[in-house]
Coordinates of C-alpha atoms in Angstrom, one line a residue:
M1 CA 42.2 144.3 105.9
K2 CA 43.3 140.7 105.4
K3 CA 44.8 141.6 101.9
L4 CA 46.7 144.5 103.5
L5 CA 48.1 142.2 106.2
L6 CA 49.0 139.5 103.7
T7 CA 50.7 142.0 101.5
F8 CA 52.6 143.5 104.4
T9 CA 53.7 140.1 105.6
L10 CA 54.9 139.1 102.1
L11 CA 56.8 142.3 101.7
L12 CA 58.4 141.8 105.1
V13 CA 59.5 138.3 104.2
A14 CA 60.9 139.5 100.9
V15 CA 62.9 142.3 102.5
F16 CA 64.2 139.9 105.2
N17 CA 65.3 137.4 102.5
L18 CA 67.1 140.1 100.5
T19 CA 68.8 141.4 103.6
A20 CA 69.9 137.9 104.7
Q21 CA 71.5 137.3 101.3
T22 CA 73.5 140.5 101.4
I23 CA 74.8 140.3 104.9
T24 CA 78.0 138.3 105.2
P25 CA 79.5 137.2 108.4
P26 CA 82.8 138.8 109.5
Q27 CA 86.0 137.2 108.4
S28 CA 87.6 135.1 111.0
T29 CA 90.2 133.3 109.0
A30 CA 92.2 133.8 105.8
P31 CA 94.7 131.7 103.9
V32 CA 98.3 132.7 104.4
Q33 CA 99.5 131.2 101.1
E34 CA 103.0 131.7 102.5
T35 CA 103.0 135.2 101.1
A36 CA 103.1 136.8 104.6
I37 CA 106.1 135.0 106.0
R38 CA 108.5 135.3 103.0
Q39 CA 112.0 136.7 102.9
G40 CA 112.2 140.5 102.6
N41 CA 108.8 141.1 104.3
W42 CA 108.3 143.1 107.5
M43 CA 106.4 142.2 110.6
I44 CA 105.1 144.9 112.8
G45 CA 102.7 144.7 115.7
A46 CA 102.4 144.7 119.5
G47 CA 101.8 142.5 122.5
I48 CA 98.3 143.4 123.7
G49 CA 99.4 145.0 127.0
S50 CA 97.0 145.9 129.8
I51 CA 95.4 149.1 130.8
G52 CA 93.4 149.3 134.0
H53 CA 92.5 151.0 137.2
N54 CA 92.1 149.4 140.6
F55 CA 89.4 151.4 142.5
K56 CA 90.3 149.9 145.9
S57 CA 94.1 150.8 145.8
E58 CA 93.6 153.8 143.4
T59 CA 96.2 152.3 141.0
F60 CA 96.4 153.0 137.3
S61 CA 98.5 150.7 135.1
L62 CA 99.4 150.7 131.4
E63 CA 101.6 148.3 129.4
I64 CA 102.7 148.8 125.8
E65 CA 104.9 146.3 123.9
P66 CA 105.4 147.4 120.2
R67 CA 107.6 145.2 118.0
A68 CA 109.1 145.1 114.5
G69 CA 110.9 142.4 112.6
F70 CA 112.4 141.7 109.2
F71 CA 112.2 138.3 107.4
I72 CA 115.9 137.3 106.8
S73 CA 114.6 134.2 105.0
D74 CA 111.3 132.4 104.5
N75 CA 109.9 131.6 108.0
A76 CA 112.7 133.4 109.9
V77 CA 112.4 136.8 111.5
I78 CA 114.9 139.0 113.4
G79 CA 113.6 142.0 115.2
T80 CA 113.2 143.9 118.5
Q81 CA 110.4 144.6 121.0
V82 CA 110.1 147.6 123.3
Q83 CA 108.6 147.3 126.8
L84 CA 107.0 150.4 128.3
G85 CA 105.0 150.3 131.5
L86 CA 103.6 152.8 133.9
E87 CA 101.9 152.2 137.3
A88 CA 100.6 155.3 139.0
Y89 CA 99.4 155.0 142.6
D90 CA 98.7 157.2 145.6
G91 CA 102.1 158.5 146.6
G92 CA 104.2 157.6 143.6
E93 CA 104.6 155.9 140.3
L94 CA 106.7 153.1 138.8
F95 CA 108.0 153.3 135.3
R96 CA 109.3 150.2 133.5
Y97 CA 111.2 150.0 130.3
G98 CA 113.1 147.5 128.2
L99 CA 114.5 146.6 124.8
T100 CA 114.6 142.9 123.8
P101 CA 115.8 141.9 120.3
F102 CA 114.3 138.5 119.2
V103 CA 114.6 135.8 116.6
R104 CA 111.5 134.0 115.5
Y105 CA 111.0 130.9 113.3
F106 CA 107.7 129.8 111.8
F107 CA 107.6 126.0 111.6
P108 CA 106.5 124.5 108.2
E109 CA 105.7 121.3 110.0
G110 CA 102.1 121.2 111.1
A111 CA 101.3 124.3 109.1
A112 CA 97.9 125.0 107.5
P113 CA 96.8 127.7 105.1
T114 CA 95.3 129.7 108.0
H115 CA 97.9 129.3 110.8
R116 CA 101.5 128.7 111.7
W117 CA 103.3 127.5 114.9
F118 CA 106.4 129.4 115.9
G119 CA 109.3 129.5 118.4
E120 CA 111.1 132.6 119.5
A121 CA 114.2 133.5 121.6
L122 CA 114.8 136.9 123.1
V123 CA 117.7 138.6 124.9
G124 CA 118.0 142.2 125.9
F125 CA 117.9 144.6 128.8
A126 CA 115.2 146.2 131.0
G127 CA 115.0 148.4 134.0
S128 CA 112.6 150.3 136.3
N129 CA 112.4 153.6 138.1
Q130 CA 110.4 153.9 141.3
E131 CA 110.6 156.7 143.8
D132 CA 112.3 155.8 147.1
S133 CA 112.9 152.2 146.0
D134 CA 116.0 150.0 146.6
G135 CA 114.7 147.4 144.1
D136 CA 115.3 149.6 141.1
R137 CA 117.9 148.6 138.5
L138 CA 118.9 151.0 135.8
L139 CA 119.7 148.1 133.5
S140 CA 119.3 144.3 133.9
T141 CA 119.5 141.5 131.5
V142 CA 116.4 139.8 130.1
Y143 CA 116.4 136.5 128.2
G144 CA 113.8 133.9 127.5
V145 CA 111.9 131.7 125.0
R146 CA 108.4 131.8 123.6
A147 CA 106.3 129.2 121.9
G148 CA 103.3 130.5 119.9
Y149 CA 100.5 130.0 117.5
A150 CA 99.6 132.6 114.8
H151 CA 96.1 132.5 113.4
F152 CA 95.7 134.6 110.2
V153 CA 92.4 136.6 110.2
A154 CA 93.5 138.2 106.9
T155 CA 96.3 137.4 104.5
N156 CA 98.6 139.9 106.2
V157 CA 97.2 140.1 109.8
S158 CA 97.5 137.5 112.5
L159 CA 96.4 137.1 116.1
E160 CA 98.8 135.3 118.3
G161 CA 98.9 133.4 121.5
T162 CA 102.2 132.7 123.3
L163 CA 103.6 130.7 126.2
N164 CA 106.5 132.7 127.6
L165 CA 109.4 131.7 129.8
V166 CA 111.3 134.9 130.6
R167 CA 114.1 135.7 133.2
S168 CA 115.0 139.1 134.4
H169 CA 116.4 140.8 137.6
A170 CA 114.7 144.1 136.9
N171 CA 111.4 145.2 138.5
I172 CA 109.5 144.6 135.2
D173 CA 107.0 142.4 133.5
V174 CA 108.2 141.3 130.1
G175 CA 105.5 138.8 129.6
S176 CA 106.8 136.9 132.6
G177 CA 104.1 137.6 135.1
T178 CA 106.8 138.2 137.8
S179 CA 109.6 140.6 138.4
G180 CA 113.1 139.9 139.4
S181 CA 113.0 136.2 138.6
T182 CA 112.0 133.5 136.1
G183 CA 108.4 133.5 135.2
L184 CA 106.0 131.5 133.0
S185 CA 103.0 133.3 131.4
L186 CA 100.6 133.5 128.5
G187 CA 100.5 136.3 126.1
V188 CA 98.3 137.7 123.3
A189 CA 99.5 139.8 120.4
F190 CA 98.7 140.9 116.9
Q191 CA 101.0 141.3 113.9
I192 CA 100.8 142.9 110.5
Y193 CA 102.9 141.5 107.7
L194 CA 104.1 144.0 105.1
P195 CA 105.5 142.9 101.7
S196 CA 108.9 144.2 100.6
R197 CA 108.8 146.9 97.9
G198 CA 110.1 144.5 95.3
R199 CA 107.0 142.3 95.6

């Protein structure tokens, strides 16, 4: 019995050692090597909007903010972002929309192989549609600035955090945290960087 127990224990230790050697931790960072943010590449992604349901007020909300941009030079992107939002509640619904072109610049100063700091300016329009509401605006101007940090989890995928200062007169939330005024907020997004066909 002792031999059987010893053999089983040795076999278990051997299997554990082999398994431990073949399991690799998930990738949490990757070198950019400046290939992702080069002239001619595309950047597509989305602000990670919110989806939720408030049980007390029986309100459902959904925010989607897809975006696309083109690198007009190394580190410089020009593109546009779409804002779509829906809030459904007992007795009605609120639909929000917007289109905000943007210009983004990745700063080479303070850069590392796995991350980049960036600044962004945006200007566009937005609006809202709510039943029996005087606060609706078909179109209203939106403008603002963002400062952000892009951490590359793969050579062509980044997770981003942004600090946003956005102004609008529409009943919307374009990363501003408020509607109809100037707002300061934090945002989270992901981006995929696609090389141009010639590369």
